[in-house]
Amino acid sequence: MSAATQAPPEPAPALEVRKPPVRKRLVPYWLLLPGILWLLVFFAAPLVYQASTSLQTGSLEEGFKVTWHVATYWDALGEYWPQFVRSVLFAAVATLLCLVLGYPLAYLIAFKAGRWRNVVMILVIAPFFTSFLIRTLAWKTILADSGPVVSVLNSLHILDVTSAIGLTEGTRVLATPLAVVCGLTYNFLPFMILPLYTCLERIDPRLHEAAGDLYAKPVTTFRKVTFPLSMPGVVAGTLLTFIPAAGDYINAELLGSTDQKMIGNVIQSQFLRVLDYPTAAALSFILMAAILAMVTLYIRKSGTEDLV
Amino acid sequence: MRWLRRNAVVIAGLLTLAYLILPNVIVLVFSFNKPNGRFNYEWQRFSTDAWTDPCGVADLCGSLGLSLQIALWATIGATVLGTLIAFALARYRFRARSSVNTLIFLPMAMPEVVMAASLATLFLNMGIQFGFWTILIAHIMFCLSFVVTAVKARVMSMDPRLEQAAQDLYASPTQTFLKVTLPIAAPGIAAGALLSFALSFDDFIITNFNAGSTVTFPMFVWGSAQRGTPVQINVIGTAMFLIAVLCVLAGQLFTGRRKRS
């Protein structure tokens, strides 16, 4: 996705070319004006405003005033750090699962599907069109206590293992961390598959043949050729799944219990129910900063800085 | 065993596909359920009641109509504004270019809750009444970046010689734009518009913060998850899925025929 935002190299300026008249040079600015104004007023300004709200104190009756009350941040962190940790943890596990589950499917579409490619592609995208809330609710049926999934997991004694490490509780899956992670993985899986697919599709199949000619086993070919070449897709996919998953509160609300609240749930209830705007603002700022920091670090580490 | 190892990727991929589609199958099956009580999570018995009376639940079709209306306007707004920006970015070199690129990228890289809460704070403090207009403003805001990305990718990959050729054949700038540039950019614009429609229609988080007491379709579903889910929700979900598949198939037939002729 972000690879497309890269500018092509600027053409070398030819000396004899005269500068276009001023009227012509203003054209791009006129094209930009309405859209950029929209983003400045309804995206950038609210963020700045949010920053000032996080430094306010007061109540709904008396009104809020900016008092530079930085302590809101410490109080919010002190009270809600478990939800922060949980959000990052759940999102990270879901992202990893998305990568593990999504890679074979992206690979299948790119190299193995042949004339079925379009059909598989439609099957990946079409479920999107059923409202994701309805699909998430369907997981309540799938993971129901008396449902087949739970009884199979139970008879294979998998739930004993997951309960032992705290992923599930007893013989239940619903209202446990496992259910939330399952929902997160499911909801953000297409965001992993699509960038992976676009990246894999661009790989020249002759490279695979060349690796085979040099006596590389399929696994070695994958490890040394395919996977490294798909890195931009892996990075884009992990970002596209991790960022929304960390801020999500729908899966935790519908599939989890009060013990699995993520930071999104806290922001939502602080803003819409408790009406404590400064705390909600401070929490969303911490979330934004944390994600920005992690994303920057991740992009540095994965060595694809030209991506963003 | 050897067969299994050779086809491991295909099997794993198909399993993932099954994981992706399973909930849709459940939604389809449970649209024919006759639930016992308010919730539709357990199979009782077969019935087509919900399909013959999809609007049988109070406010459901009203919220659906509202969502469609908002999605339509949001698509028009975001597509027009986004296409203009995309052309400016793809065609011109100007000083603010990299800051504009960053401003376009940020909304896509920001958790939705953060955007939702900050926009709602702004509306709240400006004393703006939450409702149709605040939802529309918010939706145009977050769809815009996706349109810009889709259109820009298309315009950037276009061969500049085509336009030069048109000009060499004495086409005026307007003619060149209408007869050459726009048709080439059209698939990108269409993709951006389609994406905006889907995103706006399905958005819950941002709408949740900026809707006040206005109920869009996702908000109706959310509310019903607490109060009791009518079967009609599954009917609408299945219908949406079928309409999407039909549209894709029609599109494929259309492009396939055009390629052949």
Short mmCIF file of C-alpha atoms in Angstrom, two decimals, chain A residues 1-2 4-11 24-25 27-32 34-36 38-47 49-50 53 56 100-105 107-108 112 118 120 122-124 126-142 144 146 149 181-187 189-190 193 240 243-244 246-250 253-254 263-264 267-268 271-273 277 280-281 284-285 287-288 291-292 308, chain B residues 6 8-14 16-17 19-24 26-27 30 40-42 81-82 84-85 87-89 92-97 100-101 103-126 130 136-138 140-142 144-146 149 152-153 156 194 198 201-206 208-209 217-219 221-222 224-226 229 233-234 236-238 240-241 244-245 248-249 252:
data_model
loop_
_atom_site.label_atom_id
_atom_site.label_comp_id
_atom_site.label_asym_id
_atom_site.label_seq_id
_atom_site.Cartn_x
_atom_site.Cartn_y
_atom_site.Cartn_z
CA MET A 1 0.00 0.00 0.00
CA SER A 2 2.56 2.54 1.09
CA ALA A 4 2.73 3.40 -3.94
CA THR A 5 3.20 6.64 -2.01
CA GLN A 6 6.81 6.76 -3.12
CA ALA A 7 7.57 9.57 -5.51
CA PRO A 8 9.33 8.68 -8.74
CA PRO A 9 12.73 10.31 -9.11
CA GLU A 10 12.49 13.99 -10.03
CA PRO A 11 13.49 14.65 -13.63
CA LYS A 24 -0.17 27.23 -14.14
CA ARG A 25 2.07 26.68 -11.13
CA VAL A 27 -2.93 24.40 -10.42
CA PRO A 28 -1.79 21.61 -8.04
CA TYR A 29 -2.61 23.78 -5.05
CA TRP A 30 -6.14 24.37 -6.30
CA LEU A 31 -6.55 20.63 -6.84
CA LEU A 32 -5.34 19.91 -3.33
CA PRO A 34 -10.64 21.12 -0.82
CA GLY A 35 -9.41 17.66 0.19
CA ILE A 36 -6.47 18.83 2.23
CA TRP A 38 -11.03 18.61 4.86
CA LEU A 39 -8.21 16.53 6.35
CA LEU A 40 -6.72 19.50 8.20
CA VAL A 41 -10.04 20.51 9.75
CA PHE A 42 -11.49 17.06 10.49
CA PHE A 43 -8.35 14.96 11.01
CA ALA A 44 -5.34 17.07 12.03
CA ALA A 45 -7.11 19.79 14.02
CA PRO A 46 -9.05 17.26 16.14
CA LEU A 47 -5.75 15.56 17.06
CA TYR A 49 -7.52 19.60 20.03
CA GLN A 50 -7.37 16.17 21.62
CA THR A 53 -8.24 18.09 26.04
CA GLN A 56 -7.76 19.72 30.92
CA VAL A 100 1.15 -17.88 9.64
CA LEU A 101 -2.38 -18.51 8.32
CA GLY A 102 -2.34 -15.90 5.58
CA TYR A 103 0.99 -16.72 3.98
CA PRO A 104 -0.01 -20.14 2.57
CA LEU A 105 -3.24 -18.70 1.18
CA TYR A 107 1.12 -18.16 -1.82
CA LEU A 108 -1.64 -20.42 -3.10
CA LYS A 112 -0.71 -22.48 -7.33
CA ASN A 118 -10.04 -15.30 -9.53
CA VAL A 120 -10.13 -17.88 -4.66
CA ILE A 122 -13.38 -13.54 -4.74
CA LEU A 123 -13.74 -15.98 -1.85
CA VAL A 124 -11.17 -13.95 0.11
CA ALA A 126 -16.48 -11.39 -0.73
CA PRO A 127 -16.91 -12.30 2.98
CA PHE A 128 -15.94 -8.68 3.61
CA PHE A 129 -19.28 -7.55 2.29
CA THR A 130 -21.25 -9.17 5.06
CA SER A 131 -21.06 -6.57 7.80
CA PHE A 132 -18.08 -7.50 10.00
CA LEU A 133 -20.19 -7.12 13.14
CA ILE A 134 -22.56 -9.82 11.87
CA ARG A 135 -19.61 -12.08 11.06
CA THR A 136 -18.07 -11.49 14.47
CA LEU A 137 -21.40 -12.39 16.08
CA ALA A 138 -21.35 -15.62 14.07
CA TRP A 139 -18.23 -16.60 16.04
CA LYS A 140 -20.46 -16.67 19.11
CA THR A 141 -22.32 -19.53 17.47
CA ILE A 142 -19.17 -21.28 16.27
CA ALA A 144 -20.57 -21.79 21.69
CA SER A 146 -22.22 -26.75 23.37
CA VAL A 149 -15.63 -26.77 17.93
CA VAL A 181 -7.55 -13.54 19.62
CA CYS A 182 -9.51 -15.83 17.28
CA GLY A 183 -11.88 -12.98 16.42
CA LEU A 184 -9.03 -10.50 15.92
CA THR A 185 -7.16 -12.94 13.68
CA TYR A 186 -10.27 -13.61 11.65
CA ASN A 187 -11.23 -9.95 11.24
CA LEU A 189 -6.67 -11.73 8.10
CA PRO A 190 -7.60 -10.21 4.70
CA ILE A 193 -3.39 -11.69 2.69
CA LEU A 240 -2.09 -3.28 8.46
CA ILE A 243 -2.38 -1.19 14.11
CA PRO A 244 -6.15 -1.67 13.83
CA ALA A 246 -4.36 -2.86 18.86
CA GLY A 247 -7.09 -0.22 18.85
CA ASP A 248 -10.00 -2.58 18.30
CA TYR A 249 -12.68 -2.99 20.96
CA ILE A 250 -15.33 -4.91 19.06
CA GLU A 253 -16.58 -6.70 23.65
CA LEU A 254 -18.45 -9.35 21.67
CA ILE A 263 -7.50 -0.31 25.57
CA GLY A 264 -10.11 0.48 22.92
CA ILE A 267 -11.34 4.67 25.65
CA GLN A 268 -14.84 3.95 24.41
CA PHE A 271 -15.63 8.76 26.32
CA LEU A 272 -19.18 7.54 25.75
CA ARG A 273 -20.26 6.31 29.18
CA TYR A 277 -12.95 13.36 28.23
CA ALA A 280 -10.13 9.33 27.18
CA ALA A 281 -7.95 11.85 25.35
CA SER A 284 -5.85 7.66 23.02
CA PHE A 285 -2.72 9.79 22.92
CA LEU A 287 -2.06 4.52 22.37
CA MET A 288 -1.15 6.63 19.35
CA ILE A 291 1.89 2.53 18.15
CA LEU A 292 3.91 5.19 16.34
CA VAL A 308 6.52 4.72 4.49
CA ARG B 6 3.97 -31.83 -1.76
CA ALA B 8 1.10 -28.87 2.16
CA VAL B 9 0.87 -25.26 0.98
CA VAL B 10 -2.35 -25.86 -0.90
CA ILE B 11 -3.92 -27.66 2.05
CA ALA B 12 -2.87 -24.96 4.51
CA GLY B 13 -4.18 -22.28 2.17
CA LEU B 14 -7.52 -24.00 1.73
CA THR B 16 -7.29 -20.67 5.92
CA LEU B 17 -9.90 -20.06 3.24
CA TYR B 19 -11.56 -20.22 8.33
CA LEU B 20 -12.38 -17.04 6.39
CA ILE B 21 -15.63 -18.34 4.99
CA LEU B 22 -16.95 -20.32 7.97
CA PRO B 23 -18.71 -17.33 9.62
CA ASN B 24 -20.44 -16.47 6.35
CA ILE B 26 -23.03 -19.73 9.69
CA VAL B 27 -24.72 -16.42 8.88
CA PHE B 30 -28.84 -19.13 10.72
CA ASN B 40 -30.16 -16.26 17.43
CA TYR B 41 -27.04 -18.16 18.49
CA GLU B 42 -28.42 -21.69 18.68
CA LEU B 81 -11.84 15.22 -3.15
CA GLY B 82 -9.51 12.21 -3.27
CA LEU B 84 -8.29 15.82 -7.16
CA ILE B 85 -5.55 15.23 -4.59
CA PHE B 87 -3.98 14.02 -9.69
CA ALA B 88 -2.13 16.86 -7.99
CA LEU B 89 0.28 14.38 -6.35
CA TYR B 92 2.79 17.99 -10.38
CA ARG B 93 5.98 18.70 -8.50
CA PHE B 94 5.44 21.27 -5.80
CA ARG B 95 6.97 22.17 -2.52
CA ALA B 96 4.41 20.84 -0.02
CA ARG B 97 4.40 17.45 -1.73
CA VAL B 100 0.79 16.25 1.77
CA ASN B 101 1.88 12.62 1.32
CA LEU B 103 -1.07 13.87 5.77
CA ILE B 104 -2.67 11.36 3.39
CA PHE B 105 -0.83 8.42 4.93
CA LEU B 106 -1.54 9.21 8.60
CA PRO B 107 -5.31 8.50 8.70
CA MET B 108 -4.65 5.00 7.34
CA ALA B 109 -1.96 4.33 9.96
CA MET B 110 -3.94 5.61 12.92
CA PRO B 111 -6.08 3.37 15.15
CA GLU B 112 -9.71 4.19 14.47
CA VAL B 113 -10.54 4.84 18.13
CA VAL B 114 -8.02 7.65 18.24
CA MET B 115 -9.49 9.39 15.18
CA ALA B 116 -13.02 8.75 16.37
CA ALA B 117 -12.48 10.13 19.86
CA SER B 118 -10.60 13.22 18.72
CA LEU B 119 -13.13 14.17 16.05
CA ALA B 120 -15.96 13.67 18.53
CA THR B 121 -14.14 15.91 21.04
CA LEU B 122 -13.93 18.63 18.41
CA PHE B 123 -17.63 18.38 17.52
CA LEU B 124 -18.55 18.33 21.18
CA ASN B 125 -16.64 21.48 21.95
CA MET B 126 -17.85 23.33 18.89
CA PHE B 130 -24.25 14.80 16.44
CA LEU B 136 -20.92 12.03 6.90
CA ILE B 137 -18.04 14.40 7.69
CA ALA B 138 -16.22 11.65 9.58
CA ILE B 140 -15.47 11.37 4.07
CA MET B 141 -12.44 12.09 6.28
CA PHE B 142 -11.34 8.46 6.66
CA LEU B 144 -10.33 10.13 1.49
CA SER B 145 -6.88 8.59 1.96
CA PHE B 146 -7.93 5.27 0.46
CA THR B 149 -3.91 5.85 -2.76
CA LYS B 152 -2.60 7.76 -7.47
CA ALA B 153 -1.28 4.23 -8.03
CA MET B 156 1.42 7.00 -11.70
CA LEU B 194 -15.99 0.99 -4.20
CA ALA B 198 -17.66 -0.58 1.62
CA PHE B 201 -21.21 1.25 4.99
CA ASP B 202 -19.45 -1.10 7.39
CA ASP B 203 -17.83 1.40 9.71
CA PHE B 204 -18.70 1.01 13.33
CA ILE B 205 -15.99 2.53 15.53
CA ILE B 206 -15.91 6.04 14.07
CA ASN B 208 -20.13 4.95 17.27
CA PHE B 209 -18.35 8.07 18.54
CA PHE B 217 -26.93 -0.36 10.30
CA PRO B 218 -23.69 -1.41 12.09
CA MET B 219 -24.90 0.45 15.16
CA VAL B 221 -26.32 -4.71 14.86
CA TRP B 222 -24.15 -3.63 17.79
CA SER B 224 -28.93 -5.92 18.97
CA ALA B 225 -25.92 -7.90 20.19
CA GLN B 226 -26.84 -6.67 23.65
CA THR B 229 -30.33 -10.42 17.66
CA ILE B 233 -29.77 -9.43 10.61
CA ASN B 234 -28.52 -12.71 9.15
CA ILE B 236 -29.38 -8.81 5.46
CA GLY B 237 -25.84 -10.14 5.97
CA THR B 238 -26.41 -12.97 3.52
CA MET B 240 -25.10 -8.28 1.16
CA PHE B 241 -22.74 -11.18 0.51
CA ALA B 244 -21.38 -8.48 -3.72
CA VAL B 245 -20.63 -11.82 -5.37
CA VAL B 248 -18.10 -9.20 -8.97
CA LEU B 249 -19.31 -11.88 -11.38
CA GLN B 252 -15.86 -10.17 -14.63
#
